[in-house]
């Protein structure tokens, strides 16, 4: 259980960093986005992804199976 | 485009016309608003019995002119109408409105600008304007009346909802209602209150959206945030995250919508496992039907009325009318005295000169425009209000602000070729992801956040509207509402 949670958190952290990078670059386009604002967005993004990473990962896995089954049935 | 035009004609004094006039008048433009009717409000001035706003009050108010505190949720149409009249007076739009003056023709003036022909008291007059803003909305006030075989033999009354006036007209009658949208559901409840029998006839059921999901979570929290927006079939300009979500993350997105469907089936009792109740589960996946204009927020009593039999649901279509009722395509027959059509309204841009309509290129599914407002081939003419969203009061405000900034030369349009490319991409996307309707070109609905973001980015305002330490969290999970754009609408940002 702990390993699963840890794996999910690591997975979420990686996605969070990627998402935060995209947000940082997007925020550069917006007027009024101070460095402090951008940092806050980056911190929140990484934190949320890390927090919810386990849910995303462990819902995604069974969702893949269910989705593949539905697609296979539709084609059959 | 015509920077800083001297004279501007605004066609229509509905919500879109009023916010456009307010915004342009505040910038010092000489505006004249032509209204065909004798009241402001457009559709709100000509409502049917029991009509009202489909969403919570805070979603249907002007960003810079909130509804009074005592106005209830799902605001009744009469209160919206009064609010619009107050708005027109407060922002000095009223004196600019020429009532009972329909526009009969818009054509290019050979000397530049436009010639607008209007009619008042049976007399026609033409005036020159530098710039024209069409604010007549998606549909005209001409009812859409499908024709039926056997119509001439039918001895009862065929009414469009727009002609009903008072529900007392249905007292003691047997009523059949055609349609399954919000207006049909309203009509069914109104009829059921006074009629001897009420039947609702529809081709296919649509997903109902509850005011509160499972009776707990307000609809706006489930549908109007950036998270849900990113789970929809992707926008034609998707972010990197959306691209990832709809490729590697697709099973997760699929699972999400199936869970939502399951919750709605349970909440509204749509299923018919034992065959004792009508099966009202729609066949289209909800994420696709989210772009059908038929998705509705019914009054809670509507599905109760269907389940209890107070309103009889009949999923079929009329094969032929008989002198006393109808034979339906599934072989069923019913007798009724009144056939009530809740079939919407026609589109009508007949007032635009034929050559101009050809240049604008109206398709069967509507008029595709750059930013839902401009044709790359017709400078000097804009459409505000030709966008179907959940929070139209907000959308029209942002459109008006975008247009005012353009006229003030505060932002520039891309080259015509780039605009055409954007319009083509938008057209292809809508045709790929949204079911056909006569208003598909105007449809944005749950994708409105993408649209609002692009308008704000164009005018150099940040689309991230949430404030405070928790702003990033709210950006993802909290619903976007008109009040988030107050500073933009009020021209303070």
Coordinates of C-alpha atoms in Angstrom, one line a residue:
Chain A
X1 CA 0.0 0.0 0.0
X2 CA 2.8 2.4 1.0
X3 CA 4.7 1.5 -2.1
X4 CA 1.7 2.1 -4.3
X5 CA 1.1 5.5 -2.6
X6 CA 4.7 6.4 -3.0
X7 CA 4.8 5.4 -6.7
X8 CA 1.7 7.5 -7.3
X9 CA 3.2 10.5 -5.5
X10 CA 6.4 10.2 -7.5
X11 CA 4.3 9.9 -10.7
X12 CA 2.2 12.9 -9.7
X13 CA 5.3 14.9 -8.9
X14 CA 6.8 14.3 -12.3
X15 CA 3.6 15.3 -14.0
X16 CA 3.3 18.3 -11.7
X17 CA 6.8 19.5 -12.7
X18 CA 5.9 19.2 -16.4
X19 CA 2.5 21.0 -15.9
X20 CA 4.2 23.7 -13.8
X21 CA 6.7 24.3 -16.5
X22 CA 4.0 24.7 -19.1
X23 CA 2.1 27.1 -16.7
X24 CA 5.2 29.1 -16.0
X25 CA 5.8 29.6 -19.7
X26 CA 2.2 30.4 -20.4
X27 CA 2.1 32.9 -17.5
X28 CA 5.0 34.8 -19.1
X29 CA 2.5 35.9 -21.8
X30 CA 0.0 37.3 -19.4
X31 CA 0.2 40.9 -18.2
X32 CA 0.3 41.4 -14.5
X33 CA 1.8 38.0 -13.7
X34 CA 4.6 38.9 -11.3
X35 CA 7.4 36.4 -10.4
X36 CA 5.7 35.8 -7.1
X37 CA 2.4 34.9 -8.8
X38 CA 4.1 32.6 -11.1
X39 CA 6.0 30.9 -8.3
X40 CA 2.8 30.4 -6.4
X41 CA 1.2 28.7 -9.4
X42 CA 4.2 26.5 -9.8
X43 CA 4.2 25.5 -6.1
X44 CA 0.5 24.8 -6.1
X45 CA 0.6 22.8 -9.3
X46 CA 3.4 20.5 -8.1
X47 CA 1.8 20.1 -4.7
X48 CA -1.6 19.2 -6.1
X49 CA -0.2 16.7 -8.6
X50 CA 1.9 15.1 -5.9
X51 CA -1.1 14.9 -3.6
X52 CA -3.5 13.4 -6.2
X53 CA -0.9 11.5 -8.2
X54 CA -1.8 8.2 -6.6
X55 CA -5.5 8.6 -7.4
X56 CA -4.7 9.5 -11.0
X57 CA -2.3 6.6 -11.5
X58 CA -4.4 4.0 -9.8
X59 CA -7.6 5.1 -11.5
X60 CA -5.8 5.3 -14.8
X61 CA -4.7 1.7 -14.7
X62 CA -8.1 0.0 -14.3
X63 CA -9.6 2.7 -16.7
X64 CA -7.2 1.4 -19.3
X65 CA -8.5 -2.1 -18.9
X66 CA -12.1 -1.0 -18.9
X67 CA -11.6 1.2 -21.9
X68 CA -9.8 -1.4 -23.9
X69 CA -12.5 -3.9 -23.1
X70 CA -15.3 -1.5 -24.3
X71 CA -13.3 -0.7 -27.5
X72 CA -12.7 -4.4 -28.2
X73 CA -16.5 -5.2 -27.7
X74 CA -17.5 -2.3 -30.0
X75 CA -15.2 -3.7 -32.7
X76 CA -16.1 -7.3 -32.2
Chain B
X1 CA -11.5 47.0 -39.8
X2 CA -12.5 50.6 -39.3
X3 CA -10.7 52.1 -36.3
X4 CA -12.6 54.8 -34.4
X5 CA -15.8 54.9 -36.6
X6 CA -17.9 58.0 -36.3
X7 CA -21.2 56.3 -36.2
X8 CA -22.2 52.8 -35.1
X9 CA -25.5 51.0 -35.6
X10 CA -26.3 48.2 -33.2
X11 CA -29.1 45.9 -34.3
X12 CA -31.1 44.5 -31.5
X13 CA -31.7 45.5 -27.9
X14 CA -31.5 42.1 -26.3
X15 CA -28.7 41.3 -23.8
X16 CA -26.0 41.4 -26.5
X17 CA -27.2 44.7 -27.9
X18 CA -27.4 46.3 -24.4
X19 CA -23.9 45.3 -23.3
X20 CA -22.5 46.4 -26.7
X21 CA -24.2 49.7 -26.5
X22 CA -23.1 50.2 -22.9
X23 CA -19.5 49.4 -23.7
X24 CA -19.2 51.5 -26.8
X25 CA -21.2 54.5 -25.4
X26 CA -18.8 54.5 -22.4
X27 CA -15.9 54.8 -24.9
X28 CA -17.5 57.8 -26.5
X29 CA -18.9 56.3 -29.7
X30 CA -22.0 57.6 -31.3
X31 CA -24.3 54.5 -31.2
X32 CA -27.8 54.0 -32.4
X33 CA -29.6 50.8 -31.3
X34 CA -32.4 49.6 -33.5
X35 CA -35.0 47.4 -31.8
X36 CA -37.8 45.7 -33.7
X37 CA -40.0 45.3 -30.7
X38 CA -41.3 47.9 -28.2
X39 CA -39.2 46.6 -25.2
X40 CA -35.6 45.9 -24.5
X41 CA -34.6 42.3 -23.6
X42 CA -35.0 40.3 -26.8
X43 CA -36.0 36.8 -25.9
X44 CA -36.7 37.9 -22.3
X45 CA -39.3 40.4 -23.5
X46 CA -41.3 37.6 -25.3
X47 CA -41.1 34.7 -22.9
X48 CA -43.5 31.8 -22.6
X49 CA -45.4 30.9 -19.4
X50 CA -43.1 29.7 -16.7
X51 CA -39.9 30.6 -18.5
X52 CA -36.8 31.6 -16.6
X53 CA -33.0 31.3 -16.4
X54 CA -31.7 27.7 -16.4
X55 CA -28.8 28.3 -14.1
X56 CA -28.1 29.7 -10.7
X57 CA -28.5 33.5 -10.4
X58 CA -24.8 34.2 -10.1
X59 CA -24.2 32.6 -13.5
X60 CA -26.7 34.8 -15.3
X61 CA -25.9 38.4 -14.3
X62 CA -23.7 41.1 -15.7
X63 CA -20.2 41.1 -14.3
X64 CA -20.5 44.8 -13.5
X65 CA -24.2 44.9 -12.7
X66 CA -25.1 42.1 -10.3
X67 CA -28.7 41.0 -9.8
X68 CA -30.4 42.5 -6.7
X69 CA -29.8 40.4 -3.6
X70 CA -33.5 39.3 -3.3
X71 CA -33.6 37.7 -6.8
X72 CA -33.9 33.9 -6.5
X73 CA -31.9 31.2 -8.2
X74 CA -33.2 30.2 -11.6
X75 CA -34.4 33.7 -12.0
X76 CA -37.9 34.1 -13.4
X77 CA -38.0 35.7 -16.8
X78 CA -40.0 38.7 -15.6
X79 CA -37.2 39.6 -13.1
X80 CA -34.5 39.2 -15.8
X81 CA -36.6 41.5 -18.0
X82 CA -36.8 44.2 -15.2
X83 CA -33.1 43.8 -14.6
X84 CA -32.3 44.4 -18.2
X85 CA -34.5 47.5 -18.3
X86 CA -32.7 48.9 -15.2
X87 CA -29.4 48.1 -16.9
X88 CA -30.3 50.0 -20.0
X89 CA -31.4 53.1 -18.0
X90 CA -28.4 53.0 -15.6
X91 CA -25.8 52.8 -18.3
X92 CA -27.5 55.5 -20.4
X93 CA -28.3 53.1 -23.2
X94 CA -32.0 53.7 -23.2
X95 CA -31.9 57.1 -25.0
X96 CA -29.9 55.5 -27.8
X97 CA -32.6 52.9 -28.6
X98 CA -35.0 53.4 -31.4
X99 CA -37.9 51.1 -30.6
X100 CA -40.4 49.5 -33.0
X101 CA -37.9 49.9 -35.8
X102 CA -36.9 46.6 -37.5
X103 CA -33.9 46.6 -39.8
X104 CA -35.1 45.6 -43.3
X105 CA -31.8 45.7 -45.1
X106 CA -28.1 46.0 -44.5
X107 CA -25.9 46.6 -47.6
X108 CA -22.6 48.1 -48.3
X109 CA -22.5 51.8 -49.0
X110 CA -20.6 52.4 -52.3
X111 CA -19.1 55.4 -50.6
X112 CA -17.8 53.2 -47.7
X113 CA -19.5 52.0 -44.6
X114 CA -23.0 50.7 -44.6
X115 CA -26.5 51.7 -45.6
X116 CA -29.1 50.5 -43.1
X117 CA -32.7 50.5 -44.1
X118 CA -35.2 50.5 -41.3
X119 CA -39.0 50.6 -41.0
X120 CA -41.0 52.6 -38.6
X121 CA -44.8 53.0 -38.7
X122 CA -44.8 51.5 -42.2
X123 CA -42.3 54.0 -43.5
X124 CA -38.8 53.0 -44.7
X125 CA -35.7 55.1 -44.2
X126 CA -32.0 54.5 -45.0
X127 CA -29.1 55.8 -43.0
X128 CA -25.3 55.6 -43.4
X129 CA -23.2 54.1 -40.6
X130 CA -19.5 53.6 -40.5
X131 CA -19.7 50.4 -38.5
X132 CA -22.5 47.9 -37.7
X133 CA -22.8 45.4 -34.9
X134 CA -25.4 42.7 -35.3
X135 CA -26.8 41.7 -31.9
X136 CA -29.8 39.7 -33.1
X137 CA -28.5 36.5 -31.5
X138 CA -28.7 32.9 -32.7
X139 CA -32.3 32.8 -33.5
X140 CA -35.0 35.2 -34.7
X141 CA -38.3 35.6 -32.9
X142 CA -39.9 33.6 -35.8
X143 CA -41.0 30.2 -34.4
X144 CA -39.7 27.1 -36.0
X145 CA -42.8 25.2 -37.0
X146 CA -42.3 21.7 -38.5
X147 CA -45.1 20.6 -40.8
X148 CA -46.9 17.3 -40.3
X149 CA -48.7 14.9 -42.6
X150 CA -52.5 15.2 -42.1
X151 CA -52.2 18.7 -40.6
X152 CA -55.2 19.9 -42.7
X153 CA -57.5 17.2 -41.2
X154 CA -56.5 17.8 -37.6
X155 CA -59.5 19.4 -35.9
X156 CA -57.6 20.6 -32.8
X157 CA -55.3 23.5 -32.3
X158 CA -51.6 23.6 -33.3
X159 CA -49.7 26.2 -31.3
X160 CA -46.1 27.1 -31.1
X161 CA -45.0 27.8 -27.5
X162 CA -44.4 31.4 -28.4
X163 CA -48.1 31.8 -29.2
X164 CA -49.4 30.1 -26.0
X165 CA -49.5 33.3 -23.9
X166 CA -51.3 31.9 -20.8
X167 CA -51.4 28.3 -19.7
X168 CA -55.1 28.7 -18.9
X169 CA -55.6 28.2 -22.6
X170 CA -54.8 24.5 -22.0
X171 CA -57.2 24.0 -19.1
X172 CA -59.2 20.8 -19.4
X173 CA -57.6 19.9 -22.7
X174 CA -55.6 16.9 -23.9
X175 CA -52.2 18.3 -24.8
X176 CA -49.4 16.8 -26.8
X177 CA -46.0 18.6 -26.7
X178 CA -43.4 18.1 -29.3
X179 CA -39.8 18.5 -28.2
X180 CA -37.5 17.6 -25.3
X181 CA -35.5 20.7 -24.6
X182 CA -35.7 23.1 -21.7
X183 CA -38.8 24.9 -23.1
X184 CA -40.5 21.6 -23.8
X185 CA -40.0 20.5 -20.2
X186 CA -41.3 23.8 -18.9
X187 CA -44.3 23.6 -21.2
X188 CA -45.0 20.0 -20.0
X189 CA -45.1 21.1 -16.4
X190 CA -47.3 24.1 -17.2
X191 CA -49.7 22.0 -19.2
X192 CA -49.8 19.2 -16.6
X193 CA -50.9 21.8 -14.0
X194 CA -54.2 22.5 -15.9
X195 CA -54.6 20.0 -18.8
X196 CA -56.7 16.9 -18.7
X197 CA -53.9 14.8 -20.1
X198 CA -50.3 15.7 -21.1
X199 CA -48.1 13.8 -23.5
X200 CA -44.5 14.8 -24.5
X201 CA -43.4 13.5 -27.8
X202 CA -39.6 13.4 -28.6
X203 CA -37.2 11.6 -30.9
X204 CA -34.5 11.0 -28.3
X205 CA -34.0 11.8 -24.7
X206 CA -31.1 14.1 -23.7
X207 CA -28.9 14.2 -20.7
X208 CA -30.4 16.3 -18.0
X209 CA -28.0 18.4 -15.9
X210 CA -29.2 18.8 -12.3
X211 CA -29.0 22.0 -10.3
X212 CA -27.1 20.0 -7.8
X213 CA -25.3 16.7 -8.6
X214 CA -26.6 14.0 -6.3
X215 CA -28.5 16.8 -4.6
X216 CA -25.3 18.0 -3.0
X217 CA -22.8 19.5 -5.4
X218 CA -24.0 22.6 -7.3
X219 CA -23.9 22.1 -11.1
X220 CA -21.4 24.9 -11.6
X221 CA -18.8 23.2 -9.4
X222 CA -19.1 20.1 -11.5
X223 CA -19.2 21.7 -15.0
X224 CA -17.8 25.2 -15.1
X225 CA -14.3 24.8 -13.8
X226 CA -11.1 24.4 -15.8
X227 CA -10.7 20.7 -14.7
X228 CA -14.0 19.7 -16.4
X229 CA -13.3 22.0 -19.3
X230 CA -10.0 20.1 -20.0
X231 CA -11.9 16.7 -19.9
X232 CA -14.2 17.6 -22.7
X233 CA -13.4 16.5 -26.3
X234 CA -10.4 18.8 -26.9
X235 CA -10.6 22.3 -28.1
X236 CA -9.1 23.0 -31.6
X237 CA -6.3 24.9 -29.9
X238 CA -5.6 22.5 -27.0
X239 CA -3.0 23.1 -24.3
X240 CA -0.2 20.6 -23.8
X241 CA -2.0 19.2 -20.8
X242 CA -5.2 18.7 -22.8
X243 CA -3.3 16.9 -25.5
X244 CA -1.8 14.6 -23.0
X245 CA -5.1 14.0 -21.3
X246 CA -6.8 13.0 -24.5
X247 CA -4.1 10.7 -25.7
X248 CA -2.3 8.8 -22.9
X249 CA -4.9 9.8 -20.4
X250 CA -7.9 9.0 -22.5
X251 CA -9.1 6.0 -20.5
X252 CA -9.2 8.1 -17.4
X253 CA -11.3 10.8 -19.2
X254 CA -13.6 8.1 -20.5
X255 CA -14.0 6.6 -17.1
X256 CA -14.8 10.1 -15.6
X257 CA -17.7 10.7 -18.0
X258 CA -19.1 7.2 -17.5
X259 CA -19.2 7.9 -13.8
X260 CA -20.9 11.2 -14.4
X261 CA -23.5 9.4 -16.6
X262 CA -24.1 6.8 -13.9
X263 CA -24.7 9.5 -11.3
X264 CA -27.2 11.2 -13.6
X265 CA -29.0 8.0 -14.3
X266 CA -29.3 7.3 -10.6
X267 CA -30.3 10.8 -9.6
X268 CA -33.0 11.3 -12.2
X269 CA -34.1 7.7 -12.3
X270 CA -33.6 7.6 -16.1
X271 CA -33.2 3.8 -16.4
X272 CA -36.0 1.2 -16.8
X273 CA -34.5 -2.0 -15.6
X274 CA -37.8 -3.7 -14.9
X275 CA -39.7 -2.2 -17.8
X276 CA -42.3 -0.5 -15.7
X277 CA -40.9 2.9 -16.4
X278 CA -39.9 4.6 -19.6
X279 CA -36.2 4.3 -20.5
X280 CA -34.9 7.8 -20.6
X281 CA -31.2 7.1 -20.8
X282 CA -29.8 9.0 -23.8
X283 CA -27.8 7.0 -26.3
X284 CA -25.2 9.7 -27.0
X285 CA -22.2 9.9 -24.6
X286 CA -22.6 12.9 -22.3
X287 CA -19.3 14.4 -23.3
X288 CA -20.5 14.6 -26.9
X289 CA -24.0 15.7 -26.0
X290 CA -22.6 18.4 -23.8
X291 CA -22.5 20.4 -27.1
X292 CA -26.1 19.7 -28.0
X293 CA -28.4 22.6 -27.4
X294 CA -30.8 20.0 -26.1
X295 CA -28.8 19.4 -22.9
X296 CA -30.9 21.1 -20.3
X297 CA -31.3 21.9 -16.6
X298 CA -34.8 20.8 -16.1
X299 CA -37.0 21.9 -13.1
X300 CA -36.7 19.0 -10.6
X301 CA -40.5 18.4 -11.0
X302 CA -40.1 17.5 -14.7
X303 CA -38.6 14.0 -14.3
X304 CA -40.9 13.3 -11.3
X305 CA -43.8 14.1 -13.6
X306 CA -42.5 11.7 -16.2
X307 CA -41.9 8.9 -13.7
X308 CA -45.3 9.3 -12.0
X309 CA -47.2 9.4 -15.3
X310 CA -48.5 13.0 -14.8
X311 CA -46.7 13.7 -18.1
X312 CA -46.6 10.7 -20.5
X313 CA -43.3 10.4 -22.3
X314 CA -43.6 9.0 -25.9
X315 CA -40.2 8.5 -27.6
X316 CA -41.1 8.5 -31.3
X317 CA -42.3 11.1 -33.8
X318 CA -45.5 12.0 -35.4
X319 CA -46.2 9.9 -38.5
X320 CA -49.5 11.6 -39.4
X321 CA -52.0 13.8 -37.7
X322 CA -55.6 12.5 -37.7
X323 CA -58.8 14.6 -37.1
X324 CA -58.6 13.9 -33.4
X325 CA -54.9 13.2 -32.6
X326 CA -52.0 11.4 -34.2
X327 CA -50.5 8.2 -35.3
X328 CA -46.9 7.9 -34.3
X329 CA -44.0 6.3 -36.1
X330 CA -43.8 3.5 -33.5
X331 CA -47.5 2.6 -34.3
X332 CA -48.9 4.2 -31.2
X333 CA -52.0 6.5 -31.4
X334 CA -53.1 9.2 -29.1
X335 CA -56.0 11.6 -29.1
X336 CA -55.4 15.2 -28.2
X337 CA -57.0 18.7 -28.6
X338 CA -53.8 20.8 -28.7
X339 CA -50.5 20.1 -30.3
X340 CA -48.0 22.4 -28.6
X341 CA -44.7 22.8 -30.5
X342 CA -41.7 23.4 -28.3
X343 CA -39.4 23.3 -31.4
X344 CA -37.4 26.5 -31.1
X345 CA -37.0 29.4 -33.4
X346 CA -35.8 30.0 -36.9
X347 CA -32.5 31.7 -37.8
X348 CA -33.2 34.8 -39.8
X349 CA -30.5 36.9 -41.4
X350 CA -32.8 37.8 -44.3
X351 CA -32.2 41.5 -43.6
X352 CA -28.6 41.2 -44.7
X353 CA -28.3 41.9 -48.5
X354 CA -28.0 38.8 -50.6
X355 CA -24.5 39.6 -51.9
X356 CA -23.3 40.3 -48.4
X357 CA -24.8 37.0 -47.1
X358 CA -22.9 35.2 -49.8
X359 CA -19.6 36.9 -48.8
X360 CA -20.2 36.1 -45.2
X361 CA -20.8 32.5 -46.3
X362 CA -23.7 31.2 -44.2
X363 CA -23.5 27.4 -43.9
X364 CA -26.4 25.0 -42.9
X365 CA -25.0 24.9 -39.4
X366 CA -24.6 28.7 -39.1
X367 CA -22.1 31.4 -39.6
X368 CA -18.4 30.7 -38.8
X369 CA -16.7 33.8 -37.6
X370 CA -13.3 34.8 -36.3
X371 CA -13.6 34.9 -32.5
X372 CA -17.3 34.3 -33.1
X373 CA -17.6 38.0 -34.1
X374 CA -15.8 38.9 -37.4
X375 CA -15.8 37.7 -40.9
X376 CA -12.3 38.0 -42.4
X377 CA -14.0 39.1 -45.7
X378 CA -16.4 41.7 -44.4
X379 CA -14.6 44.4 -42.4
X380 CA -16.8 46.9 -40.6
X381 CA -19.4 44.4 -39.6
X382 CA -19.3 42.6 -36.3
X383 CA -21.6 40.0 -34.6
X384 CA -22.0 40.2 -30.8
X385 CA -24.2 37.5 -29.2
X386 CA -23.6 34.9 -31.9
X387 CA -22.1 32.6 -29.3
X388 CA -23.9 30.0 -27.3
X389 CA -22.5 29.6 -23.8
X390 CA -23.7 28.8 -20.3
X391 CA -23.0 32.4 -19.0
X392 CA -24.1 34.4 -22.0
X393 CA -24.3 37.7 -20.0
X394 CA -20.6 37.3 -19.4
X395 CA -19.7 36.1 -22.9
X396 CA -21.4 39.1 -24.5
X397 CA -19.6 41.5 -22.1
X398 CA -16.2 40.1 -23.0
X399 CA -17.1 40.2 -26.7
X400 CA -18.2 43.9 -26.4
X401 CA -15.0 44.8 -24.5
X402 CA -12.9 43.0 -27.2
X403 CA -14.7 44.8 -29.9
X404 CA -14.4 48.2 -28.2
X405 CA -10.6 47.6 -27.8
X406 CA -10.3 46.7 -31.4
X407 CA -12.1 49.9 -32.5
X408 CA -9.9 51.9 -30.2
X409 CA -6.9 50.2 -31.8
X410 CA -5.8 48.8 -28.5
X411 CA -5.3 45.4 -30.2
X412 CA -4.9 44.4 -33.8
X413 CA -6.4 41.6 -35.8
X414 CA -4.1 39.1 -37.5
X415 CA -3.9 39.1 -41.2
X416 CA -7.0 38.0 -43.1
X417 CA -5.3 34.7 -44.1
X418 CA -4.6 33.8 -40.5
X419 CA -8.1 34.7 -39.5
X420 CA -9.5 32.4 -42.3
X421 CA -7.2 29.6 -41.1
X422 CA -8.5 30.0 -37.6
X423 CA -12.1 30.0 -38.8
X424 CA -11.5 26.8 -40.9
X425 CA -9.9 25.1 -37.9
X426 CA -12.8 26.0 -35.7
X427 CA -15.3 24.8 -38.3
X428 CA -13.6 21.5 -38.7
X429 CA -13.4 21.0 -35.0
X430 CA -17.0 21.7 -34.4
X431 CA -18.1 19.5 -37.2
X432 CA -16.0 16.7 -35.8
X433 CA -17.0 17.0 -32.1
X434 CA -20.5 18.5 -32.0
X435 CA -23.8 17.1 -33.2
X436 CA -25.4 19.0 -36.1
X437 CA -27.8 21.9 -35.4
X438 CA -28.7 25.1 -37.2
X439 CA -26.7 27.0 -34.6
X440 CA -23.6 24.7 -34.4
X441 CA -21.3 27.5 -35.6
X442 CA -22.2 29.6 -32.6
X443 CA -22.0 26.8 -30.1
X444 CA -19.4 26.8 -27.3
X445 CA -21.2 25.8 -24.2
X446 CA -18.8 24.1 -21.8
X447 CA -15.9 25.2 -24.0
X448 CA -16.6 28.8 -23.1
X449 CA -13.6 29.1 -20.9
X450 CA -11.3 28.5 -23.8
X451 CA -13.2 31.2 -25.7
X452 CA -13.1 33.7 -22.9
X453 CA -9.4 33.0 -22.4
X454 CA -8.7 33.8 -26.0
X455 CA -10.6 37.1 -25.9
X456 CA -8.7 38.2 -22.8
X457 CA -5.4 37.2 -24.2
X458 CA -6.1 39.2 -27.4
X459 CA -6.8 42.3 -25.4
X460 CA -3.8 41.8 -23.1
X461 CA -5.6 40.9 -19.9
X462 CA -4.7 37.8 -17.9
X463 CA -7.3 35.0 -18.3
X464 CA -6.4 33.7 -14.8
X465 CA -9.1 35.5 -12.9
X466 CA -9.0 33.9 -9.5
X467 CA -7.4 35.9 -6.8
X468 CA -5.8 35.3 -3.4
X469 CA -3.4 32.7 -2.0
X470 CA -5.6 29.8 -3.1
X471 CA -5.9 31.2 -6.6
X472 CA -4.1 28.3 -8.4
X473 CA -6.3 25.8 -6.5
X474 CA -9.4 27.8 -7.5
X475 CA -8.3 28.0 -11.1
X476 CA -8.5 24.2 -11.3
X477 CA -11.5 23.3 -9.2
X478 CA -13.7 26.4 -8.7
X479 CA -16.3 27.5 -11.2
X480 CA -15.8 30.5 -13.3
X481 CA -18.6 33.1 -12.9
X482 CA -19.4 36.6 -14.3
X483 CA -18.2 38.2 -11.1
X484 CA -14.6 36.9 -11.8
X485 CA -14.5 39.3 -14.8
X486 CA -15.9 42.4 -13.1
X487 CA -12.8 44.5 -13.6
X488 CA -12.7 43.6 -17.3
X489 CA -16.3 44.4 -18.0
X490 CA -16.1 47.6 -16.1
X491 CA -13.0 48.6 -18.2
X492 CA -10.8 48.9 -15.1
X493 CA -8.3 46.3 -16.3

